[in-house]
Coordinates of C-alpha atoms in Angstrom, one line a residue:
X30 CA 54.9 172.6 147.4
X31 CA 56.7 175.1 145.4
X32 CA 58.7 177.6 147.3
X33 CA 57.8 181.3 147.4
X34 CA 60.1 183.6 146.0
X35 CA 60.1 187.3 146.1
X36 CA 57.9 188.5 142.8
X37 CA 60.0 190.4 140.1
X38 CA 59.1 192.1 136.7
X39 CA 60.6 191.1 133.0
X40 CA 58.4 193.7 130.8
X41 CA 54.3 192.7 132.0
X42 CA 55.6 189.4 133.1
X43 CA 55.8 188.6 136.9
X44 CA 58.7 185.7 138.2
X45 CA 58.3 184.3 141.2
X46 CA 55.5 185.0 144.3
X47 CA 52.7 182.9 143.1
X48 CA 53.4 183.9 139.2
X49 CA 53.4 180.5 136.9
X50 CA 56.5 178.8 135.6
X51 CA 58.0 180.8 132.5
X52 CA 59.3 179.2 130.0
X53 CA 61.9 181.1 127.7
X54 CA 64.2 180.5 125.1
X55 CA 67.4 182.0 123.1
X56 CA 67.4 183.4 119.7
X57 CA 70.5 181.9 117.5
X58 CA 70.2 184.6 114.4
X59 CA 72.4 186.8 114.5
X60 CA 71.0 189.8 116.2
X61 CA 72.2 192.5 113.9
X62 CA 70.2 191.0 111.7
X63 CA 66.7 192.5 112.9
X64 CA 64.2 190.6 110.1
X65 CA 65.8 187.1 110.7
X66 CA 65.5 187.7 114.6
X67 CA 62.1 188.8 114.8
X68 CA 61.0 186.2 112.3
X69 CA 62.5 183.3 114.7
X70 CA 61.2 185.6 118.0
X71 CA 57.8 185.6 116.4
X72 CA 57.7 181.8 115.8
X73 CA 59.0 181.2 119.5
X74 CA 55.8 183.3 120.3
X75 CA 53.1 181.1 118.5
X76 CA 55.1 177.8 120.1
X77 CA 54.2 179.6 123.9
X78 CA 57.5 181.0 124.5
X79 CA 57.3 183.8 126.8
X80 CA 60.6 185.3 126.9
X81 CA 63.1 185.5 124.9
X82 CA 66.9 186.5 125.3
X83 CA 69.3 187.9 122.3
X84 CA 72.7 188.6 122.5
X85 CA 74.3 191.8 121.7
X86 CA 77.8 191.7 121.6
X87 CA 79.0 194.8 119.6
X88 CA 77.2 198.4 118.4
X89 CA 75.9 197.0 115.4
X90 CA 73.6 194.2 117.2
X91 CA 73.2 197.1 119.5
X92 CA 71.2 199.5 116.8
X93 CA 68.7 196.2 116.0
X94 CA 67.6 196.4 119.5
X95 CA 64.3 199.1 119.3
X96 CA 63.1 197.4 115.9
X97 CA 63.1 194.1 117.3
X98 CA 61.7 195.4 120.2
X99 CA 59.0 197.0 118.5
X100 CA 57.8 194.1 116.2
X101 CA 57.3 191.5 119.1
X102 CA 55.1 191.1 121.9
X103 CA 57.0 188.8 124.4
X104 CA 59.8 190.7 126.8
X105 CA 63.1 191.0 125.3
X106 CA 65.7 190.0 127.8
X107 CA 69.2 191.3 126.4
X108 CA 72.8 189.0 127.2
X109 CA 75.8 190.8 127.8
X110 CA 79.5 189.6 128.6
X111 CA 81.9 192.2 129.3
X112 CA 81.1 195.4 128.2
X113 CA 79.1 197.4 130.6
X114 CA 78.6 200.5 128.0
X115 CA 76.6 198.0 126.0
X116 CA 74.4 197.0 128.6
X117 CA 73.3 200.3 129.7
X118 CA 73.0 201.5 126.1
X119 CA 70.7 198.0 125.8
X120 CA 68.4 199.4 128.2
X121 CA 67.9 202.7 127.0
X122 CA 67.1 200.9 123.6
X123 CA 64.2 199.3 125.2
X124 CA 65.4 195.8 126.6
X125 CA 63.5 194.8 129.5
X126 CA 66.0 192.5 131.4
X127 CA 69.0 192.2 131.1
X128 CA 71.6 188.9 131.9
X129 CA 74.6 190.0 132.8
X130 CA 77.8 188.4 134.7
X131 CA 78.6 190.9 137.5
X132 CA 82.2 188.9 137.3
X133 CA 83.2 189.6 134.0
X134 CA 81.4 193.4 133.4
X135 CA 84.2 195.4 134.9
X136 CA 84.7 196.8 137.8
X137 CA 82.2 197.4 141.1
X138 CA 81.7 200.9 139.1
X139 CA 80.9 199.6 136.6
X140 CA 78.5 197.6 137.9
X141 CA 77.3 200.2 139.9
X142 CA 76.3 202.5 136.5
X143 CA 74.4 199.3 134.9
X144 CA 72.4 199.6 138.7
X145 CA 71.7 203.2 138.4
X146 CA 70.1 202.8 134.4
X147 CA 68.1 199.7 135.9
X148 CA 67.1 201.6 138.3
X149 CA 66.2 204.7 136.4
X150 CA 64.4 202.3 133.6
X151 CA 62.8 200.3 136.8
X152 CA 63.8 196.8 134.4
X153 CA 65.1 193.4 136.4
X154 CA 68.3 192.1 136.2
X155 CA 69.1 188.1 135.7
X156 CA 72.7 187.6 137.3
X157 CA 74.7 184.3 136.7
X158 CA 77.0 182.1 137.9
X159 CA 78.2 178.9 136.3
X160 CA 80.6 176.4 136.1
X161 CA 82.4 177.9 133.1
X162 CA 83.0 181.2 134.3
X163 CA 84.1 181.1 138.2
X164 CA 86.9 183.8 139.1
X165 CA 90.0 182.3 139.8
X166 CA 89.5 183.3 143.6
X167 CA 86.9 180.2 144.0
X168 CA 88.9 178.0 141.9
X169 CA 91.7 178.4 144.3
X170 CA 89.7 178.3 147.1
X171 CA 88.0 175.2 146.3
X172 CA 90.4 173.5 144.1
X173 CA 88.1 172.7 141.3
X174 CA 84.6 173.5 139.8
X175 CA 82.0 172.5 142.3
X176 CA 78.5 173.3 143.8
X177 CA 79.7 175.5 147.0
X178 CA 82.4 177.5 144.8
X179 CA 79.1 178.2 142.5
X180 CA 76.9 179.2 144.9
X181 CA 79.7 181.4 146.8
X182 CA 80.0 183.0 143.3
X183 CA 76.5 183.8 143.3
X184 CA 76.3 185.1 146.6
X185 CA 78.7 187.2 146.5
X186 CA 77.2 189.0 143.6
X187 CA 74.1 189.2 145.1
X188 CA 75.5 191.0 148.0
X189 CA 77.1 193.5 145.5
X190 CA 73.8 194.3 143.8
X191 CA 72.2 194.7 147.3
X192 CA 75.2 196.7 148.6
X193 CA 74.2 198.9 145.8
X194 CA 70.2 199.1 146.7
X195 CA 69.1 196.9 144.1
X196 CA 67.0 193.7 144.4
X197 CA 64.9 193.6 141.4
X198 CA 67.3 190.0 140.3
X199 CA 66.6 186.5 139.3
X200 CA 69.5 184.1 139.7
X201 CA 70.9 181.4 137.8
X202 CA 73.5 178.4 138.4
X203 CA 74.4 176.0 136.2
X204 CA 76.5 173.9 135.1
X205 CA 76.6 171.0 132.3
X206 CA 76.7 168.3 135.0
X207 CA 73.2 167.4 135.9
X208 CA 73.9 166.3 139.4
X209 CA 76.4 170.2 140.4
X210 CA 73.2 172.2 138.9
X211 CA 70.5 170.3 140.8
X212 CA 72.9 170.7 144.0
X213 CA 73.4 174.7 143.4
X214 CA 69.9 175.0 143.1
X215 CA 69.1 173.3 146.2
X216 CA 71.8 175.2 148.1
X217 CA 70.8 178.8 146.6
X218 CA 66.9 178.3 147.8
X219 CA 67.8 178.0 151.0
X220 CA 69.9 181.0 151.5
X221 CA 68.2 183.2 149.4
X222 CA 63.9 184.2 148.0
X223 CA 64.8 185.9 144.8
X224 CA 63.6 184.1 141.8
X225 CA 65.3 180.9 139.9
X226 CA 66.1 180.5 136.6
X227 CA 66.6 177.1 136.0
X228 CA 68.6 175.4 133.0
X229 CA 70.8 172.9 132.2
X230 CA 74.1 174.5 130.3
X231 CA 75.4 172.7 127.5
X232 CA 73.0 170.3 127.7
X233 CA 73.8 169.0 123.8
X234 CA 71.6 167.7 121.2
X235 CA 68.8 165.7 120.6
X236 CA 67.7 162.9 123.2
X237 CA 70.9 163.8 125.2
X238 CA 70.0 167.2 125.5
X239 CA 66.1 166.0 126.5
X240 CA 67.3 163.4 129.0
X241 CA 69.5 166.3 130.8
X242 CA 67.1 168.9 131.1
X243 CA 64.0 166.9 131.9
X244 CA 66.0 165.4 135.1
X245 CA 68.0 168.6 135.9
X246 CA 64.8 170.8 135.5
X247 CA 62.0 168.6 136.4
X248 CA 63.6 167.1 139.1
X249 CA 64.1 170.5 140.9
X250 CA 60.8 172.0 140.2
X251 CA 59.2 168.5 142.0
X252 CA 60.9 169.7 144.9
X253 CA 59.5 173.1 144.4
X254 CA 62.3 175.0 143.3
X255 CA 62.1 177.2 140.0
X256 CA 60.0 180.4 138.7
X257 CA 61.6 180.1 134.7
X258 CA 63.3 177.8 132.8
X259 CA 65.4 177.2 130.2
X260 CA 66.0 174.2 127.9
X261 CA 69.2 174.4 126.4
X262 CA 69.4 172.3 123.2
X263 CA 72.0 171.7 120.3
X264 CA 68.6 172.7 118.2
X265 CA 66.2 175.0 117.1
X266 CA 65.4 177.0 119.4
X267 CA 61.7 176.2 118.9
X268 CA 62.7 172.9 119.9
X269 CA 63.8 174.1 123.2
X270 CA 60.2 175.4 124.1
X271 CA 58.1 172.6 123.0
X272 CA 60.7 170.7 125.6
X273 CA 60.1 173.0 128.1
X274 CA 56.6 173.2 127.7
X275 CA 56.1 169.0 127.9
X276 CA 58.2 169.2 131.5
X277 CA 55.8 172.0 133.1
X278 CA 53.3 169.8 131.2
X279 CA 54.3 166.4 133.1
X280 CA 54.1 168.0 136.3
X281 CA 50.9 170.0 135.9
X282 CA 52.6 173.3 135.9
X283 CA 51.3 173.7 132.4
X284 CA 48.0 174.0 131.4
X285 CA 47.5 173.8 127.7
X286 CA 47.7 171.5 124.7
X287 CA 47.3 168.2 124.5
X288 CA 49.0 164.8 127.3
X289 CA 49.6 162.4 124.8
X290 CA 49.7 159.0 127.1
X291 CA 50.1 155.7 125.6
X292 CA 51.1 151.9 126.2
X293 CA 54.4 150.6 125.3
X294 CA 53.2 147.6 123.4
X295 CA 53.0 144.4 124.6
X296 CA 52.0 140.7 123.1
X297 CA 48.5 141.8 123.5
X298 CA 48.7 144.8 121.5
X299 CA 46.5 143.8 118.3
X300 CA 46.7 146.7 116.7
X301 CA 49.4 148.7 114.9
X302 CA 50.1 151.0 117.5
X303 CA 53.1 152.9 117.4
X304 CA 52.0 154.6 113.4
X305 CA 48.9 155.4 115.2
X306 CA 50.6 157.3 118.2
X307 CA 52.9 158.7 115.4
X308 CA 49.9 160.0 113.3
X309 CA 48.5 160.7 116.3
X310 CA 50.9 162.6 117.5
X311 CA 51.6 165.1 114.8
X312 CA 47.6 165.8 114.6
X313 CA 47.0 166.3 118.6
X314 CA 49.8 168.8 119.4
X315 CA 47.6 171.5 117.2
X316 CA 44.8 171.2 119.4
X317 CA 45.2 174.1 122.3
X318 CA 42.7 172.8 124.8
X319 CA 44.3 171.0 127.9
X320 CA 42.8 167.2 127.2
X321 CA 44.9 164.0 128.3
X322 CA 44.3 161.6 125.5
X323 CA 45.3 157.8 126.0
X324 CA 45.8 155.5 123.0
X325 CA 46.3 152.3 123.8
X326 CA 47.0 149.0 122.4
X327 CA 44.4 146.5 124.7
X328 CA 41.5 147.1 126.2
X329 CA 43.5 146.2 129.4
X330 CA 45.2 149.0 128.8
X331 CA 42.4 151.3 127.9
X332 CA 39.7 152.1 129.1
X333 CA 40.9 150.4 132.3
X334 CA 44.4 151.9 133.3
X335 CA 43.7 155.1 131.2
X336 CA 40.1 155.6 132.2
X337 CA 41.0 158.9 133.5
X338 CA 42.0 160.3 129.9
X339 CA 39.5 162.6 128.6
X340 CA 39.2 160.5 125.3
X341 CA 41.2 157.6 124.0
X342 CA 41.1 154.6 121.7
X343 CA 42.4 151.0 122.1
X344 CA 42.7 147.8 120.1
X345 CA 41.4 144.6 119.9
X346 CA 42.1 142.3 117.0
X347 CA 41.7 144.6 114.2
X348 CA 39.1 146.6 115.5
X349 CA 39.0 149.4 117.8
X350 CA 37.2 150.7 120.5
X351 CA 36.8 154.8 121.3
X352 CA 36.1 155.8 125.1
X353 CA 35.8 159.0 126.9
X354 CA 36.3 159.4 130.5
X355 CA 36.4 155.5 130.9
X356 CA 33.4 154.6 129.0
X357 CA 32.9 153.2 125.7
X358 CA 31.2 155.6 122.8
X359 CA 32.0 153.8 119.4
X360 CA 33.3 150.5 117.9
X361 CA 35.2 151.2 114.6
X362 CA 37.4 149.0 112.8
X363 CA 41.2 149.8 113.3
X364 CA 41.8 151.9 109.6
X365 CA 38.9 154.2 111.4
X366 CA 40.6 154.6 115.0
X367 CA 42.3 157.8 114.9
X368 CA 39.6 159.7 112.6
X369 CA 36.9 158.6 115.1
X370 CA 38.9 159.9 118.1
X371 CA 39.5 163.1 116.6
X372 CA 35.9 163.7 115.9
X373 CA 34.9 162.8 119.2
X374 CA 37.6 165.4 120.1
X375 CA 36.3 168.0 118.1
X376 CA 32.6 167.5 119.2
X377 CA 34.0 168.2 122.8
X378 CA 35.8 171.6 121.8

């Protein structure tokens, strides 16, 4: 059962409460460059991103800030290290949350004038503590990077933001180590209800970067914990959300597109069935409606142990047979398989 978290605003989008899992990504144009960032901000859109962060790090990705606003339609969640003048100037230039370090953005007033524009602007706040960026004070404390000198971190400036009248905050904690992030999480949810942004930092490239996030993130939102995530990828950042989207996916916290399930081949398997689930593939993740299709290599397989799939296909020496919901609706030989299963899809749409 997923915990309840107190309900906060990015733009029209609620975290936490009862609101679904987000899913967001990080735009890696450079931000100055308004056309190249929207252009990549509009594709995250059509992929089902739903937030997106850009970093502005000097006056000139500043000034990009109200066009790119103005040409997308997902909340724009602007990152700021250090300088505190940029992130109130971000907010007055339409950014709807910001992510900010409260360690590393000055002093307490400085902090406290961010607070005030926030408040003024009524926009949320995402405030962060990781494993690269602990103040030496919890490094001495603790004597090296760990969970409880994270989660101190974070408390402490959540206490500062409340100190200062202001709750509208979603945390995050994270590290590159799967097993200190899952273990900050865990510890944060108990001592706090503000929402959690979940993520894996660093997470690297391709499979690695998968592997990481889909334990890291999914295994915390099993337990409940989580109200947006992250995948953090050596990669396009459309990559990242298609990631994210197949995690929410696998634990039902998504409800669109298509569940690809198939067998992983055995001696019975009479059919050439991994270029079928590779066609198959590329064809079935353009289909919106949420359908869990099984292709399968045996009519063990299918429709026996997949008779719950919506539709699906199997093999059986040469030949093929298409099912839906467990019962058989065509024979077809096996060079007809995957065109008969998508027009059984499409006569279901």
């Amino acid at each position: 059962m997923r915990k309840k978290t107190k309900k906060i605003y990015v733009g029209n989008i609620a975290i936490g409460g009862n609101s679904p899992v987000t899913i967001q990504s990080m735009t890696n144009t450079p931000t100055q460059d308004a056309k190249k960032t929207v252009e990549q901000i509009l594709q995250l859109e059509n992929e089902g991103c739903e937030l997106v962060r850009v970093a502005v790090s000097n006056q000139f990705d500043l000034a990009a800030i109200k066009t790119i606003k103005k040409n997308i339609h997902i909340p724009l969640i602007v990152d700021i290290q250090y300088d505190h003048k940029l992130a109130i100037e971000s907010i007055k230039a339409g950014a709807d949350c910001l992510r900010i370090n409260p360690g590393n953005i000055g002093d307490d007033e400085c902090v406290k004038k961010i607070v005030k524009t926030a408040k003024e602007y009524h926009i949320s706040m995402r405030i962060g503590s990781n494993s690269g960026s602990l103040s030496k004070k919890f490094l001495e404390k603790y004597q090296k990077v760990c969970s409880d000198a994270i989660v101190e971190s974070a408390i402490e400036q959540i206490h500062l933001l409340e100190s200062m009248e202001y709750y509208e905050m979603k945390l995050s904690l994270k590290s590159s180590s799967v097993p200190m992030t899952m273990e900050c999480y865990e510890k944060i949810s108990k001592l706090c209800d503000y929402p959690l942004h979940l993520g894996i930092t660093e997470a690297g490239p391709g499979i690695d970067g998968i592997i990481k996030s889909s334990i890291g993130i999914g295994g915390l939102l099993s337990q409940g914990i989580g109200d947006t995530i992250r995948v953090s990828l050596t990669d396009a950042p459309i990559e990242e959300v298609k990631v994210g989207k197949k995690i929410l996916k696998s634990l039902d916290l998504y409800h669109s597109g298509i569940n690809l399930i198939s067998c992983p081949t055995c001696s019975r398997t009479k059919i050439d069935l991994i270029e079928i689930v590779n066609k198959a593939y590329s064809k079935l993740e353009k289909i919106d409606a949420s359908l869990t299709i099984a292709i399968m290599g045996c009519p063990v397989n299918g429709p026996g142990e997949a008779r719950e799939a919506d539709y699906g296909i199997a093999g059986e020496n040469g030949k093929g047979i298409i099912f839906k919901k467990g019962h058989i609706i065509r024979r077809v030989d096996e060079d007809k398989l995957l065109d008969g299963l998508l027009e059984e899809i499409e006569k279901g749409l």
